[in-house]
PDB file of C-alpha atoms in Angstrom:
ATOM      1  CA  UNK H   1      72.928  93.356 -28.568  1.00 77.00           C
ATOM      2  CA  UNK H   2      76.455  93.096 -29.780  1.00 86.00           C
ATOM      3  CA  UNK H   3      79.293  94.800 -31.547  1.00 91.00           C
ATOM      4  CA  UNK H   4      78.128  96.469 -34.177  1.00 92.00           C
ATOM      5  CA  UNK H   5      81.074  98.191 -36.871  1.00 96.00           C
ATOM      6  CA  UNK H   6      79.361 101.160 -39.361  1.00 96.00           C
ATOM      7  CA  UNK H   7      80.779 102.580 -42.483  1.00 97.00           C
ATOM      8  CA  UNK H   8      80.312 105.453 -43.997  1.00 97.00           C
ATOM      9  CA  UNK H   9      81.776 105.346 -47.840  1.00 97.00           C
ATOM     10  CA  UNK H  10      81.408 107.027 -50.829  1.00 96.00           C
ATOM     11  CA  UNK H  11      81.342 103.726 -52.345  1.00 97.00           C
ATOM     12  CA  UNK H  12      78.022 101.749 -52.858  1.00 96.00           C
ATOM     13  CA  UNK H  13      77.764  98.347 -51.284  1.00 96.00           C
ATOM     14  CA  UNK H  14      78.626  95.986 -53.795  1.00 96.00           C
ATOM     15  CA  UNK H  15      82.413  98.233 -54.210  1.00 97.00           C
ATOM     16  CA  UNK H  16      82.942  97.760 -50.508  1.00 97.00           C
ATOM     17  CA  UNK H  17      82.049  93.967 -50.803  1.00 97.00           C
ATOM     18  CA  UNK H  18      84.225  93.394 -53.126  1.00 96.00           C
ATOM     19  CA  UNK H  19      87.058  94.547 -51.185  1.00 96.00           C
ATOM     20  CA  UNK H  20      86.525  92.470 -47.938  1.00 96.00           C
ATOM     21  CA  UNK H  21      87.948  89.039 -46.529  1.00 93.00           C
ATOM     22  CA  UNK H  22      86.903  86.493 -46.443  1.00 90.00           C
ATOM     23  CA  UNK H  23      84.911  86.147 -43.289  1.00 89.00           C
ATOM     24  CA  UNK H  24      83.290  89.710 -43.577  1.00 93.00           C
ATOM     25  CA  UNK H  25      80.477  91.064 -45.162  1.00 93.00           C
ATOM     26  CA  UNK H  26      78.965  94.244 -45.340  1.00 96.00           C
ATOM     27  CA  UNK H  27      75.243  94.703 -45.160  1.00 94.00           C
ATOM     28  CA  UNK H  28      72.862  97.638 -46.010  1.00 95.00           C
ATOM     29  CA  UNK H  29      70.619  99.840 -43.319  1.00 94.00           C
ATOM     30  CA  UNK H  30      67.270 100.228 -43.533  1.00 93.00           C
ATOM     31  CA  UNK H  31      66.499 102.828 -45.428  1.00 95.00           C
ATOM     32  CA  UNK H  32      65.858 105.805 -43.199  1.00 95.00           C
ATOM     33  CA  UNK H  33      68.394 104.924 -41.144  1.00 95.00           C
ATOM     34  CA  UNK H  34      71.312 105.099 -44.350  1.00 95.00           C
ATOM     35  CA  UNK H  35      69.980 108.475 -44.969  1.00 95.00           C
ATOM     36  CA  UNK H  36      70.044 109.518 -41.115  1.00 96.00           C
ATOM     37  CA  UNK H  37      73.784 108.470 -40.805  1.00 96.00           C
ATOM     38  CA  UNK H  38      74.578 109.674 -44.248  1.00 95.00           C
ATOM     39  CA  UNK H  39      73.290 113.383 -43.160  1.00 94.00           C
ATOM     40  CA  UNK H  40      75.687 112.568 -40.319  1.00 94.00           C
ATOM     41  CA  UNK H  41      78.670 111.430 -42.347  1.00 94.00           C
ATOM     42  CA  UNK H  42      79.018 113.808 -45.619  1.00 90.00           C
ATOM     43  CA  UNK H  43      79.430 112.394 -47.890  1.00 90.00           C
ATOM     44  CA  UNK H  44      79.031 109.152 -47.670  1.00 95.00           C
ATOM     45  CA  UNK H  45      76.934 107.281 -50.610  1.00 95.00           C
ATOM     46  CA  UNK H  46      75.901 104.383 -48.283  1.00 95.00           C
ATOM     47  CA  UNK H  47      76.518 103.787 -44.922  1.00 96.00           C
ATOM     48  CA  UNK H  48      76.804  99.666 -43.823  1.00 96.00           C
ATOM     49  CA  UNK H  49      77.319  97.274 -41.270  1.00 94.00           C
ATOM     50  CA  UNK H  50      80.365  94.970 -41.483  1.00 95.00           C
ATOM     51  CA  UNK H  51      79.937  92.294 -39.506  1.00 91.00           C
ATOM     52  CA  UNK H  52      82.033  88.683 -39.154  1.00 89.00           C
ATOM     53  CA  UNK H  53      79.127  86.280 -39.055  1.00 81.00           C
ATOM     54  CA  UNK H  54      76.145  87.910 -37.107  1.00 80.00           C
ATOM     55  CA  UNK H  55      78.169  90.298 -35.610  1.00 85.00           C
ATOM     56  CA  UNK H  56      81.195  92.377 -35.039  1.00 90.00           C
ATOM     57  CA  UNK H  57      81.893  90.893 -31.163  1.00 90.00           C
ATOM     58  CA  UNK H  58      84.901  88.945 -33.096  1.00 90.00           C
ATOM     59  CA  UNK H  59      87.153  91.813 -33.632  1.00 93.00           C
ATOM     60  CA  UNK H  60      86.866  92.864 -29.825  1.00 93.00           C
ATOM     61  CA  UNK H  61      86.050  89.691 -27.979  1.00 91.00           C
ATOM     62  CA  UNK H  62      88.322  85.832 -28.567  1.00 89.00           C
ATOM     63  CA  UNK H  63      85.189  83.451 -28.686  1.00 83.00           C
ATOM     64  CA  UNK H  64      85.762  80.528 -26.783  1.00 81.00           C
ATOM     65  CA  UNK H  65      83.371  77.727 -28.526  1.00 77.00           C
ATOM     66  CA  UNK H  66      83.595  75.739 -25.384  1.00 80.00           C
ATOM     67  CA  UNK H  67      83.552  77.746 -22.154  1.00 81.00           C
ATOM     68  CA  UNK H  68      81.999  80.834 -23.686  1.00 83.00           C
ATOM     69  CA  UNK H  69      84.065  83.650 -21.685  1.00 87.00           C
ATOM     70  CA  UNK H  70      83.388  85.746 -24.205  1.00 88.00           C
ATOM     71  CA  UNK H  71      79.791  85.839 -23.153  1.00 88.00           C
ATOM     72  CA  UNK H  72      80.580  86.839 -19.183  1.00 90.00           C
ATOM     73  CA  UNK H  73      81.848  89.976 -21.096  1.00 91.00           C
ATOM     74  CA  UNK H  74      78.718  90.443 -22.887  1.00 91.00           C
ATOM     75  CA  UNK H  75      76.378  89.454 -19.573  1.00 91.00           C
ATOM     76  CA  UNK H  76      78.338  92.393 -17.489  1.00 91.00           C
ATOM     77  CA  UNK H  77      77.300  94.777 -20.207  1.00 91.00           C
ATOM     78  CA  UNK H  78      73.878  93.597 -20.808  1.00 89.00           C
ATOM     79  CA  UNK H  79      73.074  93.806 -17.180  1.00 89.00           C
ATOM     80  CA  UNK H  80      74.736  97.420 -16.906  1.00 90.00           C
ATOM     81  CA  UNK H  81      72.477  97.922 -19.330  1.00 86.00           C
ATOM     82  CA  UNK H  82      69.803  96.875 -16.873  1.00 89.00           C
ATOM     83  CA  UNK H  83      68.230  94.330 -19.417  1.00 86.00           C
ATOM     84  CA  UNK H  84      65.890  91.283 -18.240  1.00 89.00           C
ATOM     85  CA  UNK H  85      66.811  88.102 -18.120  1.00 91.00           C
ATOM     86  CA  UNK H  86      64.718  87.005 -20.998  1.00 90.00           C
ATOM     87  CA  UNK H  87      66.315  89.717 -23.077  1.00 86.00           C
ATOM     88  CA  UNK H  88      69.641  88.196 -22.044  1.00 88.00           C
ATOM     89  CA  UNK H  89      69.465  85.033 -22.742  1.00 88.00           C
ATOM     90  CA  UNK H  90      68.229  86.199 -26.473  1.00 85.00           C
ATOM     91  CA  UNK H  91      70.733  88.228 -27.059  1.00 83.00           C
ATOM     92  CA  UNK H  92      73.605  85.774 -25.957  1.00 84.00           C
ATOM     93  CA  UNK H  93      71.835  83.107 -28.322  1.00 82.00           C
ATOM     94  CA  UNK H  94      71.784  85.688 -30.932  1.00 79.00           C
ATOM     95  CA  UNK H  95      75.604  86.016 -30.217  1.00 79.00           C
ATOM     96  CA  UNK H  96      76.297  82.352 -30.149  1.00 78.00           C
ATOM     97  CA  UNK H  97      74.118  82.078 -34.077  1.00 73.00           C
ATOM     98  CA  UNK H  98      77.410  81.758 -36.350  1.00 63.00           C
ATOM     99  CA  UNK H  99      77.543  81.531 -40.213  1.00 46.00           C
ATOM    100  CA  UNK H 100      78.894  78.017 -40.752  1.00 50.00           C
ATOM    101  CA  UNK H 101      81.525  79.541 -43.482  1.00 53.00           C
ATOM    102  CA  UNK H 102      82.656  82.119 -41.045  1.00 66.00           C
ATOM    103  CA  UNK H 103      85.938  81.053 -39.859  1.00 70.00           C
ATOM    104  CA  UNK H 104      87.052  81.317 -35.853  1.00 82.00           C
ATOM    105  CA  UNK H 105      90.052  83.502 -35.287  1.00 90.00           C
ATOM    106  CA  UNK H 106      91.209  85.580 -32.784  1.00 92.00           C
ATOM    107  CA  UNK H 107      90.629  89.306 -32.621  1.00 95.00           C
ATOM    108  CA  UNK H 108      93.975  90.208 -33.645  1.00 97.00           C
ATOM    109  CA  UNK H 109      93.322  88.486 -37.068  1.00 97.00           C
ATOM    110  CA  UNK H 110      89.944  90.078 -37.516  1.00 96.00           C
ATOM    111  CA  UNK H 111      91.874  93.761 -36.651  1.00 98.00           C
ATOM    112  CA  UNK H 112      94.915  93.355 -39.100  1.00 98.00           C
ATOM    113  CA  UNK H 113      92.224  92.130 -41.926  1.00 97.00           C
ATOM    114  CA  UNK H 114      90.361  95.122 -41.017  1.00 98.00           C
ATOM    115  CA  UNK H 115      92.898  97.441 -41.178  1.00 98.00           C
ATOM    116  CA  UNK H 116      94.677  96.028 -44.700  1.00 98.00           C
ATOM    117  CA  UNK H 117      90.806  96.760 -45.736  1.00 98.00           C
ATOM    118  CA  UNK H 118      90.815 100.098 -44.364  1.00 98.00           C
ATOM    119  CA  UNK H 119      93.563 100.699 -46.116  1.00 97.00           C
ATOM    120  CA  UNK H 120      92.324  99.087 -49.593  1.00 96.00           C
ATOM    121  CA  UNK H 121      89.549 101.343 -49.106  1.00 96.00           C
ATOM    122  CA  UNK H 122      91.179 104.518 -48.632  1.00 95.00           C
ATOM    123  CA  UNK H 123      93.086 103.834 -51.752  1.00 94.00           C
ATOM    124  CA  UNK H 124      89.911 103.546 -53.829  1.00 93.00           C
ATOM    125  CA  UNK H 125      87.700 105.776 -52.087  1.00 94.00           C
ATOM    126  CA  UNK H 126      89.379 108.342 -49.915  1.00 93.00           C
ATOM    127  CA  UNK H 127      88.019 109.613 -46.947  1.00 95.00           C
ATOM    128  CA  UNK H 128      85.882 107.422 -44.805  1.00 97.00           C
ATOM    129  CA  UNK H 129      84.096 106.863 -41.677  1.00 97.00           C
ATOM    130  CA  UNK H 130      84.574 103.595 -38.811  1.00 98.00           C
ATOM    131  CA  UNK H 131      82.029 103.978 -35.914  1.00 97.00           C
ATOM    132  CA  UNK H 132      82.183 101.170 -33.922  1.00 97.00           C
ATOM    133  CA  UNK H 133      79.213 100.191 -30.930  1.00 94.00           C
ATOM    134  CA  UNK H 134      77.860  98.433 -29.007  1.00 91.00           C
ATOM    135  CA  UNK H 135      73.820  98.148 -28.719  1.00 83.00           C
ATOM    136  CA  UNK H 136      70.623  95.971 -30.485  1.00 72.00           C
ATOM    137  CA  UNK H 137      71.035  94.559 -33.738  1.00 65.00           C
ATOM    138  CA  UNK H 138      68.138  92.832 -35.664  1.00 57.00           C
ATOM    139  CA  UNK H 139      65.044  93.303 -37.685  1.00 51.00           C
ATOM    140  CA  UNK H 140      63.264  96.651 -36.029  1.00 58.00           C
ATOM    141  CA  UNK H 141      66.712  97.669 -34.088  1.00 75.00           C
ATOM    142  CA  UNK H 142      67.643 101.028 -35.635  1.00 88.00           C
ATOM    143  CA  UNK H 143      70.903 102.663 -34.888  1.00 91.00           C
ATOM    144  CA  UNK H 144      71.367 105.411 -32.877  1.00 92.00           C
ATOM    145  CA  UNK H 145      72.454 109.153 -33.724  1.00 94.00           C
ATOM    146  CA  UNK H 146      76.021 109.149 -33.859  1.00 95.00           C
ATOM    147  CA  UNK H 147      77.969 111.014 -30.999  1.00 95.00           C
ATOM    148  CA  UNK H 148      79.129 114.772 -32.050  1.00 92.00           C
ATOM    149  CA  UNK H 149      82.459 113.704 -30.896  1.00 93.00           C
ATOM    150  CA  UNK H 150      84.400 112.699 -34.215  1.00 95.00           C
ATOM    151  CA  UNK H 151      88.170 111.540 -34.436  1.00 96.00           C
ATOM    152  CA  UNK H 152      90.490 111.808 -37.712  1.00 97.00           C
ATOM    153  CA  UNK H 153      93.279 109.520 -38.662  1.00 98.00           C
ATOM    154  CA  UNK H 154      95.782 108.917 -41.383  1.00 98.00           C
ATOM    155  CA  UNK H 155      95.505 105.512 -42.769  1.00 98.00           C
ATOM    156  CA  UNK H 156      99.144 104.665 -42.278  1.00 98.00           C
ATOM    157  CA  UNK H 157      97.955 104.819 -37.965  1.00 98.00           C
ATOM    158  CA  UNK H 158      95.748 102.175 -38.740  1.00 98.00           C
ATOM    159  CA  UNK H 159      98.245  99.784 -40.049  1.00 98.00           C
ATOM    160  CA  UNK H 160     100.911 100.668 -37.603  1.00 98.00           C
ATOM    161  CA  UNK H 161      98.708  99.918 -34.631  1.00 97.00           C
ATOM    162  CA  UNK H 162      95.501  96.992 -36.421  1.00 97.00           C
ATOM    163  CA  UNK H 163      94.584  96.746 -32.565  1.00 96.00           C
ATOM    164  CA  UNK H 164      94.193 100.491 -31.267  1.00 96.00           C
ATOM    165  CA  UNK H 165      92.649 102.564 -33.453  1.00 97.00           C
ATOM    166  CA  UNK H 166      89.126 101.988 -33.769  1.00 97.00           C
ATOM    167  CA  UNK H 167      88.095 103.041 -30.131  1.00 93.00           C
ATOM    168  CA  UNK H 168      83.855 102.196 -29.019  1.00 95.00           C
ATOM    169  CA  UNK H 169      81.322 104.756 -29.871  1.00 95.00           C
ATOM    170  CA  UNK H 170      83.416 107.380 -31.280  1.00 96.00           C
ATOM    171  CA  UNK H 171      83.210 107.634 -35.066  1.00 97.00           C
ATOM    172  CA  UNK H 172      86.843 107.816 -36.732  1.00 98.00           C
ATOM    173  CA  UNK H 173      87.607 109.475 -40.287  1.00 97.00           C
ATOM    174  CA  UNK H 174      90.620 107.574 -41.927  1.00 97.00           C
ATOM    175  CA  UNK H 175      92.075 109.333 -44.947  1.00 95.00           C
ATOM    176  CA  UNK H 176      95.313 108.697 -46.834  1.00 89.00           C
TER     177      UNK H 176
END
């Protein structure tokens, strides 16, 4: 279980790959679930996970490589979530797996390269969706309906504030 960050384009996946830093990548669903979430996000041609290494914990959470705050963060979430203490201790290890090329930065880098992609995106694509959660990742872990509850944006809000825009669980439509 981590941060997971969805999006819903009307480009395919190699378009929005080609856009993102370096750092990023995007990754397809599994089948059923792209068409589920697509239903959900007209019109999107694909919907994708971006994630920074195995995850998208680094645009909400600072790592620390040494005394692992980050993870007391994840623990207090993981036990509201009333999770064993087997499952725990997998899904901080699954945290801790990092992509050797994937580069450490703070948050605040990870949100201003997200947002100069959002607004890349917009440029070539138009409309598009951000839904941003928390829950299981991993071979088997399917994503869950998105919430009814939908918030629109102009892309210029996401540059002006990189940090505050994307809010947890609620799906946001950024348009030019």
């Amino acid at each position: 279980m981590c941060y997971i960050l969805h999006v819903a384009s009307p480009l395919t996946l190699s378009e929005v790959r080609s856009m993102l830093p370096p750092g990023m990548s995007a990754h397809a669903l599994a089948p059923e679930d792209d068409r589920r979430l697509r239903r959900a996000f007209r019109p999107a041609r694909a919907v994708l996970e971006l994630l920074i290494g195995p995850c998208t914990c680094d645009l909400v959470l600072a790592r620390d490589p040494v005394g692992h705050t980050e993870e007391r963060a994840l623990r207090a979430r993981y036990a509201a979530l009333r999770l064993s203490r087997p499952a725990i201790i997998r899904a901080i290890d699954a945290h801790r797996a990092r992509a050797e090329d994937c580069p450490l930065e703070p948050p605040a880098f990870w949100q201003r390269a997200l947002a100069d992609f959002v607004a890349e995106h917009a440029r070539n694509a138009g409309p598009t969706v951000y839904w941003l959660r928390f829950g299981p990742r991993g071979a088997g872990a399917s994503p869950p309906d998105p919430p009814a509850e939908r918030r629109e944006i102009p892309v210029a809000q996401v540059l002006e504030d990189p940090r505050g825009w994307l809010g947890e669980g609620v799906p946001v439509r950024v348009s030019r």
